[in-house]
PDB file of C-alpha atoms in Angstrom:
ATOM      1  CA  UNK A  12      93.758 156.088 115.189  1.00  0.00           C
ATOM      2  CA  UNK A  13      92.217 152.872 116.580  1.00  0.00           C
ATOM      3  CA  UNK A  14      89.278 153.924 119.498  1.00  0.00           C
ATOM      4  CA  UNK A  15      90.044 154.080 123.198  1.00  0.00           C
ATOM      5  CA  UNK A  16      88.325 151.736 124.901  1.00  0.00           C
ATOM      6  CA  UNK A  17      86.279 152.570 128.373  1.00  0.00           C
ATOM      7  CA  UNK A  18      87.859 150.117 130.415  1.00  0.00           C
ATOM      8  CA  UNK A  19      90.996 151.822 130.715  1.00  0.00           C
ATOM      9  CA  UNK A  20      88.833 154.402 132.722  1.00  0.00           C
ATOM     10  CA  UNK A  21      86.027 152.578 134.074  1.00  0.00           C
ATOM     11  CA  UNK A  22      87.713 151.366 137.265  1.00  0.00           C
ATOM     12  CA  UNK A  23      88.721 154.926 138.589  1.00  0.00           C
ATOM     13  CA  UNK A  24      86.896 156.652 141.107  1.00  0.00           C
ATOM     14  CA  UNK A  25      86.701 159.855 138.830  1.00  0.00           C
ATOM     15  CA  UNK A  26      84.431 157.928 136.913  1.00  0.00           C
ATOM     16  CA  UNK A  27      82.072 155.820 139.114  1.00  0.00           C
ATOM     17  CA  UNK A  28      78.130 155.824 138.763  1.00  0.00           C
ATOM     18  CA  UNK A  29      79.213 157.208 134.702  1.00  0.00           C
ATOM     19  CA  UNK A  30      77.024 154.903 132.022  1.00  0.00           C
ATOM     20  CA  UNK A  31      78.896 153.219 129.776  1.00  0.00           C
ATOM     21  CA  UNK A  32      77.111 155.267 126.585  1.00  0.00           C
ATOM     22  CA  UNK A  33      79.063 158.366 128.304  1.00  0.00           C
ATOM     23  CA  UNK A  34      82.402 156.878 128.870  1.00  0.00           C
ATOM     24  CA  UNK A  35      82.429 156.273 125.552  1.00  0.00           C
ATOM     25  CA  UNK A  36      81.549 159.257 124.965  1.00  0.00           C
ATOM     26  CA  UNK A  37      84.420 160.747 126.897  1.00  0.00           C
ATOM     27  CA  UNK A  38      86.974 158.133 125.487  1.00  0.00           C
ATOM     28  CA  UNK A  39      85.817 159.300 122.272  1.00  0.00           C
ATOM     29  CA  UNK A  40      87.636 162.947 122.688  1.00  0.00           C
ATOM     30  CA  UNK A  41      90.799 161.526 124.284  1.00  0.00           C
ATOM     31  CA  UNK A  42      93.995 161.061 122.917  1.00  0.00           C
ATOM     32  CA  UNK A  43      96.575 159.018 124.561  1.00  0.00           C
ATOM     33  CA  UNK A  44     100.139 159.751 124.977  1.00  0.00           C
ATOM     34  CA  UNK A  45     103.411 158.113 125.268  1.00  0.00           C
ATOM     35  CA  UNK A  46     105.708 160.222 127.187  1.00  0.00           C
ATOM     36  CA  UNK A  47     109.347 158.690 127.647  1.00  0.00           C
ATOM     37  CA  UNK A  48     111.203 159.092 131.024  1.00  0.00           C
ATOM     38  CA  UNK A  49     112.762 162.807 131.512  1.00  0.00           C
ATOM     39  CA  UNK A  50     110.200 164.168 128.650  1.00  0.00           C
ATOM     40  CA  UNK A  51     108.181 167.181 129.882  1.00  0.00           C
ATOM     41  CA  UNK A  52     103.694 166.560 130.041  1.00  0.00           C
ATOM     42  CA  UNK A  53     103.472 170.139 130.004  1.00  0.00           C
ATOM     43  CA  UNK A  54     105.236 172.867 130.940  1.00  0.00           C
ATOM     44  CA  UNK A  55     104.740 175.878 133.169  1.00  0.00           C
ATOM     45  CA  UNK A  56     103.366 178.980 131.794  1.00  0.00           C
ATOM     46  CA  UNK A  57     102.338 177.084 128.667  1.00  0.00           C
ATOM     47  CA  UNK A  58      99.229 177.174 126.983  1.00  0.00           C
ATOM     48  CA  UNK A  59      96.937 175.247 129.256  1.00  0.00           C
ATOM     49  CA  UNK A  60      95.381 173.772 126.073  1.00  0.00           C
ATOM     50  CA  UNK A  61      94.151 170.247 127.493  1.00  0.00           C
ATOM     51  CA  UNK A  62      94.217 168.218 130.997  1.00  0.00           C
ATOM     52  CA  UNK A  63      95.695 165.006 131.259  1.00  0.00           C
ATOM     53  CA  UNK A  64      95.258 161.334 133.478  1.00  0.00           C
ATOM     54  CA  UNK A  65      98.142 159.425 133.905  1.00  0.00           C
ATOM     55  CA  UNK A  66      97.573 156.093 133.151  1.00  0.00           C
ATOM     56  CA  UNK A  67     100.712 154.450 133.737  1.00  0.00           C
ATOM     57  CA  UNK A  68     104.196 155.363 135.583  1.00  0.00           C
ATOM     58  CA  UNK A  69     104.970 158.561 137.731  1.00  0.00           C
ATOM     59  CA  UNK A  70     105.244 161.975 136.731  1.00  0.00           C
ATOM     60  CA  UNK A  71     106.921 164.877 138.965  1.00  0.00           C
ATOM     61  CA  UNK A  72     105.445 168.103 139.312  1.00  0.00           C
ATOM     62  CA  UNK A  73     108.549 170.900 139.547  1.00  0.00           C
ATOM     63  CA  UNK A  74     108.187 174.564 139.763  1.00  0.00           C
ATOM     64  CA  UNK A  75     110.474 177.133 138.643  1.00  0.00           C
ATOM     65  CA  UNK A  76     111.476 179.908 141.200  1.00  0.00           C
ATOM     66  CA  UNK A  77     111.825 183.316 139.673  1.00  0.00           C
ATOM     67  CA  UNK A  78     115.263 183.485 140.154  1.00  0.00           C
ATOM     68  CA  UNK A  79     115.528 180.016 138.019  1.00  0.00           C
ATOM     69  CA  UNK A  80     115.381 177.301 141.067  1.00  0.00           C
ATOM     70  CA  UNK A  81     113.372 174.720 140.425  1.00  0.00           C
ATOM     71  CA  UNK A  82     111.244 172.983 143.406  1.00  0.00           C
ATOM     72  CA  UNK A  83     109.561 169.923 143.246  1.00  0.00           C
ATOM     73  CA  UNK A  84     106.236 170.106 144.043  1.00  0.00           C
ATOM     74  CA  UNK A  85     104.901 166.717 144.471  1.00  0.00           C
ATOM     75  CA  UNK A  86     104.697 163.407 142.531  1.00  0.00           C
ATOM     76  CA  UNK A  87     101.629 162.086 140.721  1.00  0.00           C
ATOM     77  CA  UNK A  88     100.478 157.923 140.042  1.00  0.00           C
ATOM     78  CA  UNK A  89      98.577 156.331 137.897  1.00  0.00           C
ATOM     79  CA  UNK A  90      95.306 157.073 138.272  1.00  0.00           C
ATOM     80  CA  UNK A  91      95.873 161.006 139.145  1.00  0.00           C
ATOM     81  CA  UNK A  92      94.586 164.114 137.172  1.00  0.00           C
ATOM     82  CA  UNK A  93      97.220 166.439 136.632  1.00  0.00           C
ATOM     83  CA  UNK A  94      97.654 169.757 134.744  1.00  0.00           C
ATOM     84  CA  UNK A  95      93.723 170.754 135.526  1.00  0.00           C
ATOM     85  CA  UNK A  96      94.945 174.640 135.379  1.00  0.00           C
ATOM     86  CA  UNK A  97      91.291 175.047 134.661  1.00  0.00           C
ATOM     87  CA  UNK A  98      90.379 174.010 137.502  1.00  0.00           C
ATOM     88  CA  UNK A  99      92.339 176.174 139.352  1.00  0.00           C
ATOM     89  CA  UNK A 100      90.949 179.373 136.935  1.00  0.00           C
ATOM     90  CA  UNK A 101      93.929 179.751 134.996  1.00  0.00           C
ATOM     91  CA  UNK A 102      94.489 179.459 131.763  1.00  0.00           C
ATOM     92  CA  UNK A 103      98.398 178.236 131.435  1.00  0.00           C
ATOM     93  CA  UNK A 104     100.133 175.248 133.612  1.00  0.00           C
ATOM     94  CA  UNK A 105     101.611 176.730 137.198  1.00  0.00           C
ATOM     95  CA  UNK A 106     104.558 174.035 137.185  1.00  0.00           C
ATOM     96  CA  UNK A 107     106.204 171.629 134.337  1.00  0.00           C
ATOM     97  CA  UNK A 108     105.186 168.046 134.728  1.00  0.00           C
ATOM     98  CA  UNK A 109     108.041 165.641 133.988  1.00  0.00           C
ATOM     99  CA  UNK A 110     107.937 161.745 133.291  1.00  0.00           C
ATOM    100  CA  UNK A 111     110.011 160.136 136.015  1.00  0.00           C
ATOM    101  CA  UNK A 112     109.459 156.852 134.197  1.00  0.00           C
ATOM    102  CA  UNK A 113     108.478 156.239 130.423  1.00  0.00           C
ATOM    103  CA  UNK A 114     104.316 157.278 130.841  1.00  0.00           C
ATOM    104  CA  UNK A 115     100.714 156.907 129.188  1.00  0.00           C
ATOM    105  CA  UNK A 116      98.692 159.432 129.651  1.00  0.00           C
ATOM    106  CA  UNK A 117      94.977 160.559 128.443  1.00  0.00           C
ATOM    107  CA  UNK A 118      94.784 163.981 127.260  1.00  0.00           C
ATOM    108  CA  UNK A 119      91.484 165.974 126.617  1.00  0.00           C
ATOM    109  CA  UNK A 120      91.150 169.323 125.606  1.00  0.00           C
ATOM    110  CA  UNK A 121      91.039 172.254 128.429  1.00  0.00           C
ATOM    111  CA  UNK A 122      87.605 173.569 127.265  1.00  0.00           C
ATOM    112  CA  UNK A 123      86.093 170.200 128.616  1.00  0.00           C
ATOM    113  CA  UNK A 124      86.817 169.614 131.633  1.00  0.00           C
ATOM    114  CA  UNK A 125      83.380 171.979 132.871  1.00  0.00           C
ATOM    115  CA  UNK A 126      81.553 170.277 130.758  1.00  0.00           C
ATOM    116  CA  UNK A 127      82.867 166.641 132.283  1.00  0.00           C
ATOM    117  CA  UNK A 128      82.552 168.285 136.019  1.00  0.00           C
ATOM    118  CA  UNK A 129      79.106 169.613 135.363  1.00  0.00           C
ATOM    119  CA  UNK A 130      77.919 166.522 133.784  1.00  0.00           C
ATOM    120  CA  UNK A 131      79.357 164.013 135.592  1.00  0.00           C
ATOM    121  CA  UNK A 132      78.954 164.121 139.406  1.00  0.00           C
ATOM    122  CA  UNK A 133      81.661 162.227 140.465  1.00  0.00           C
ATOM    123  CA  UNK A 134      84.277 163.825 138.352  1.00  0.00           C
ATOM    124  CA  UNK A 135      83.510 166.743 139.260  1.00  0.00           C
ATOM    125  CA  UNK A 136      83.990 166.066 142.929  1.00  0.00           C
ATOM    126  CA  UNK A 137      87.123 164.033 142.454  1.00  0.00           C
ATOM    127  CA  UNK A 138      88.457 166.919 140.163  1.00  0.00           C
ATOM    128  CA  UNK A 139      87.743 169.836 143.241  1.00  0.00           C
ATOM    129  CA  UNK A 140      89.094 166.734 145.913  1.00  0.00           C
ATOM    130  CA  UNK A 141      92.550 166.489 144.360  1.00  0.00           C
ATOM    131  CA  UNK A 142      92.912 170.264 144.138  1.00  0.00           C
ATOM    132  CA  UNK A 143      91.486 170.459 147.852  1.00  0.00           C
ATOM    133  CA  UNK A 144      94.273 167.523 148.790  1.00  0.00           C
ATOM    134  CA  UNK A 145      97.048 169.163 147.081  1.00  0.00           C
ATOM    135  CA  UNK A 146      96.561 172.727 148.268  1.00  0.00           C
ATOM    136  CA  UNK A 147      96.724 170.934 151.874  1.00  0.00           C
ATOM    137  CA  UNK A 148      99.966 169.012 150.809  1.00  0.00           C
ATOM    138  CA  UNK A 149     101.191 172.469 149.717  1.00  0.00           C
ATOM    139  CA  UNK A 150     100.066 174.402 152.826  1.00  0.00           C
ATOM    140  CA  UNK A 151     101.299 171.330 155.200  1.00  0.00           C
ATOM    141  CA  UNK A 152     105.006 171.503 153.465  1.00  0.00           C
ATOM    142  CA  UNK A 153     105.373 175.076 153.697  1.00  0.00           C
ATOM    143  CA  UNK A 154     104.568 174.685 157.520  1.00  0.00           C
ATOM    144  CA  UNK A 155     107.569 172.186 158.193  1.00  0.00           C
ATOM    145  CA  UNK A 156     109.788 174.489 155.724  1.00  0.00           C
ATOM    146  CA  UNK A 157     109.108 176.767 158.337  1.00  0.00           C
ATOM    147  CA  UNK A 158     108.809 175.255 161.533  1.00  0.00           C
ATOM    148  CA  UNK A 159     110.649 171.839 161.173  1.00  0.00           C
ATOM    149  CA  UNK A 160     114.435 171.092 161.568  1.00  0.00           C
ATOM    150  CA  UNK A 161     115.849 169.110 158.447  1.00  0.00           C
ATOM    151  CA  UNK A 162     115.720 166.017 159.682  1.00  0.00           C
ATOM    152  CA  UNK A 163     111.546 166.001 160.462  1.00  0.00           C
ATOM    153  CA  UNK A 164     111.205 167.427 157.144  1.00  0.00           C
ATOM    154  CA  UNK A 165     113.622 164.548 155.306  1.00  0.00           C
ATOM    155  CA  UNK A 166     111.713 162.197 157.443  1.00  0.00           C
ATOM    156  CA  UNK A 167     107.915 163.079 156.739  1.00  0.00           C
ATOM    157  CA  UNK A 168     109.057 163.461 152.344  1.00  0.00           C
ATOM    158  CA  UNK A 169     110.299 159.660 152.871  1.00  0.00           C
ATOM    159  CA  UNK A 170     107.150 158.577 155.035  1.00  0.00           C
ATOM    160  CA  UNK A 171     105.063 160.430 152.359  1.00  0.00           C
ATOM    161  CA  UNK A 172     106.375 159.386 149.588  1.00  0.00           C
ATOM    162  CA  UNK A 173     106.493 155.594 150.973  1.00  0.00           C
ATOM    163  CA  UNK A 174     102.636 156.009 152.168  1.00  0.00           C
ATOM    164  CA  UNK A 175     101.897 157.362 148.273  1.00  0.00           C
ATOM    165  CA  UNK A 176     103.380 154.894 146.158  1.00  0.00           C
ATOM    166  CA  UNK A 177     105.206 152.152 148.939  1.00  0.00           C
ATOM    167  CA  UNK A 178     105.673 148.389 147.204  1.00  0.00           C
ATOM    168  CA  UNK A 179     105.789 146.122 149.984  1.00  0.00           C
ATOM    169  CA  UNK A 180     108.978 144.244 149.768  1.00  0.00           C
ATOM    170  CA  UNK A 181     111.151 141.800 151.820  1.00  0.00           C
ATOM    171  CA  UNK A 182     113.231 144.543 152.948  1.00  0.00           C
ATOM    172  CA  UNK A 183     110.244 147.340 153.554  1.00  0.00           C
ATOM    173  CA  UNK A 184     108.158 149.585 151.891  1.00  0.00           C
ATOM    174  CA  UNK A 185     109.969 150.436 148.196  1.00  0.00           C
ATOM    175  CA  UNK A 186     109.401 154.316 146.868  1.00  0.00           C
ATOM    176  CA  UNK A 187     108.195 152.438 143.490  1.00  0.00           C
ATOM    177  CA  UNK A 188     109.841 155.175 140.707  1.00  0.00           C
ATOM    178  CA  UNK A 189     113.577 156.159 140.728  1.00  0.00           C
ATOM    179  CA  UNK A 190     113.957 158.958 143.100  1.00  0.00           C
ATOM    180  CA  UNK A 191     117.352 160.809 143.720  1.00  0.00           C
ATOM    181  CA  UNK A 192     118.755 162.049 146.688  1.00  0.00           C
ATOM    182  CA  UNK A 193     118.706 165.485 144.814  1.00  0.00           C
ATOM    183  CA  UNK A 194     115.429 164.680 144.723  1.00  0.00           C
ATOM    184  CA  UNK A 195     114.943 164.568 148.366  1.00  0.00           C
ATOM    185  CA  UNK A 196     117.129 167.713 148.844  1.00  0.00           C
ATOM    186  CA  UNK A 197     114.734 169.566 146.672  1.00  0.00           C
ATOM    187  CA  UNK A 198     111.689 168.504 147.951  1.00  0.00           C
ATOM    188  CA  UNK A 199     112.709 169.215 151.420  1.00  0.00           C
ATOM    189  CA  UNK A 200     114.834 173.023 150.970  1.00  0.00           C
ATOM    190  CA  UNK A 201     118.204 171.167 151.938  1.00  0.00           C
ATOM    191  CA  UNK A 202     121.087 170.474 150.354  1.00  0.00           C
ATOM    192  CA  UNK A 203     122.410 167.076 148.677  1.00  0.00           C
ATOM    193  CA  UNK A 204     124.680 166.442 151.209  1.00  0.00           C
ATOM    194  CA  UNK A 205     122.409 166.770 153.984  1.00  0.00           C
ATOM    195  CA  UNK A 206     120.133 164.128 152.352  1.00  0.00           C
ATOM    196  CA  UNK A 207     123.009 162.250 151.762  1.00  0.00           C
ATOM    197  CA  UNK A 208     123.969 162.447 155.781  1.00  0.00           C
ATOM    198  CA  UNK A 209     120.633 161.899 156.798  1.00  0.00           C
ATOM    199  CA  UNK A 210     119.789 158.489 154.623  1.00  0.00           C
ATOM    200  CA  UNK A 211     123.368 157.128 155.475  1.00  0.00           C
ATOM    201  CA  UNK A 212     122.351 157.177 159.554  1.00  0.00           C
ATOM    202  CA  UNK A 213     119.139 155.798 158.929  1.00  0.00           C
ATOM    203  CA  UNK A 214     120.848 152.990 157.368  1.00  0.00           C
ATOM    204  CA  UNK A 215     123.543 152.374 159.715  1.00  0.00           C
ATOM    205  CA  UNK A 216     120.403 152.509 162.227  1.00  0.00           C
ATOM    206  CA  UNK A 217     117.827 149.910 160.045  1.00  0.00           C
ATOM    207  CA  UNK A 218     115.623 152.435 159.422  1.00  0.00           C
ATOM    208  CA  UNK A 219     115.939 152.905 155.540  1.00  0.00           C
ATOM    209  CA  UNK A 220     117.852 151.074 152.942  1.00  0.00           C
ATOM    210  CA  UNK A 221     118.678 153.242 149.980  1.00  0.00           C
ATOM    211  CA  UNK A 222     120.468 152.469 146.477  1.00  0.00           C
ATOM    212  CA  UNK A 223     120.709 154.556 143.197  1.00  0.00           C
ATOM    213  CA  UNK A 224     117.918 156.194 143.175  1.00  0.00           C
ATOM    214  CA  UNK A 225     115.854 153.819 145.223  1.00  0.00           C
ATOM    215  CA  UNK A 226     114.964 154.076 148.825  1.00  0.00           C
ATOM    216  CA  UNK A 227     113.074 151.642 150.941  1.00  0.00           C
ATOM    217  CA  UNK A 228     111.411 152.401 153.975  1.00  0.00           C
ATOM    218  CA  UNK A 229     112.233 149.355 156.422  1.00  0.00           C
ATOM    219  CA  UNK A 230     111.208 150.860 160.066  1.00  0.00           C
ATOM    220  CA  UNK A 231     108.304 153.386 158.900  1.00  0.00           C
ATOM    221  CA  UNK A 232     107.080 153.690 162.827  1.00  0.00           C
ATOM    222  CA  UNK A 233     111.131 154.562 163.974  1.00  0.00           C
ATOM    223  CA  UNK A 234     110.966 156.773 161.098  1.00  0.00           C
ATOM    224  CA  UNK A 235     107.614 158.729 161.907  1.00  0.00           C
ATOM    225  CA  UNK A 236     109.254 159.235 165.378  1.00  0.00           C
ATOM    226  CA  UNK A 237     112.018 161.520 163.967  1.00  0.00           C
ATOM    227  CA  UNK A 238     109.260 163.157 161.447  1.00  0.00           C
ATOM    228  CA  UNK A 239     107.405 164.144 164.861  1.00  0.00           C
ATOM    229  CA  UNK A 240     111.049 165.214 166.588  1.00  0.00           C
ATOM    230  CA  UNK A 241     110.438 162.108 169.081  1.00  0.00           C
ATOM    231  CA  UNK A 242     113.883 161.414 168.169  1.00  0.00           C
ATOM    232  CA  UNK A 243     114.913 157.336 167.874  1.00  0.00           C
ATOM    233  CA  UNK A 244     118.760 157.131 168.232  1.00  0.00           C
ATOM    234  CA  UNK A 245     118.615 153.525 168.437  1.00  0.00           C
TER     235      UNK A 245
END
């Protein structure tokens, strides 16, 4: 297997201030991964045997409910750890991560990553920042689940999901991965047709344009109005 080379890390903030002896060094236990679109990463309750980077395309994180529902969690980009169940103290995956797009991906094994957060400073603290920023993501969606009427909660997915991965184009900012309106329903505790409602008024209002499974945010401050129930029916 030919070597990895350090540059395909070198750039990320996980890895700032590391020497280039040790990125090596860390290259040297990675294996990298071609995942096609709709192929799983890993999958909950599995082994958590390694931890992975995504180096190219989107993955989604989905959870299944005991009673079989499945939930999306969130989407990761390039760039983002994912499946760091160590991390977290566990010792299998808490959701299945699915390629929404064909992926690369690093993989290490799970016994490293305290070795990598204890020896390098910067990994470390990225490692405990994206846990930190995703328990928040998960704490600030089960508030609007609870608190929110359907259309703040449609609204601040989009804006999210715009703000997280948003190509600017000549119509707005593009969601840059496929992303159904199922999608949306499950992110948000709705239904399909309620998405399906929802994204057709935006457009009739300029707000949004949407296609098969594409949606571009054209009016992202009219939009943030409804997300904070200052409702635009302009």
């Amino acid at each position: 297997m030919s070597r990895l080379d350090r540059s395909l890390i070198s750039g990320l903030p996980l890895f700032q201030g590391i020497a280039p002896a040790d990125l090596d060094a860390v290259m040297q236990q990675a294996r990298s991964l071609r995942v096609a679109k709709g192929d799983a990463i890993f999958e909950q309750e599995g082994d958590a045997h390694s931890f992975f980077l995504l180096l190219d395309g989107y993955a989604r994180v989905v959870k299944t409910t005991p009673d079989g529902q499945q939930v999306i969690v969130r989407y990761i980009s390039a760039g983002e750890l994912m499946g760091i169940a160590q991390a977290l103290g566990r010792k299998t995956y808490p959701a299945n991560a699915i390629a929404v797009v064909d992926c690369v991906v690093l993989a290490w094994p799970g016994q490293l990553w305290a070795e990598f957060a204890a020896r390098f400073p910067s990994f470390g603290t990225g490692t405990y920042n994206t846990v930190g920023e995703r328990l928040n993501d998960a704490q600030t969606r089960f508030v609007e689940m609870s608190t929110e009427q359907v259309e703040q909660r449609v609204a601040n997915t989009v804006l999210r999901l715009a703000n997280q991965t948003g190509r600017k184009t000549e119509d707005g900012l593009l969601i840059d991965f496929p992303i159904s309106r199922q999608d949306i329903a499950e992110m948000t505790g709705t239904t399909l047709h309620t998405v399906s409602r929802l994204l057709t008024a935006w457009e009739e209002r300029g707000l949004v344009k949407s296609g098969r499974q594409r949606v571009t945010v054209v009016e992202p401050h009219r939009l943030l109005l409804l997300a904070e129930g200052r409702a635009d029916k302009t």
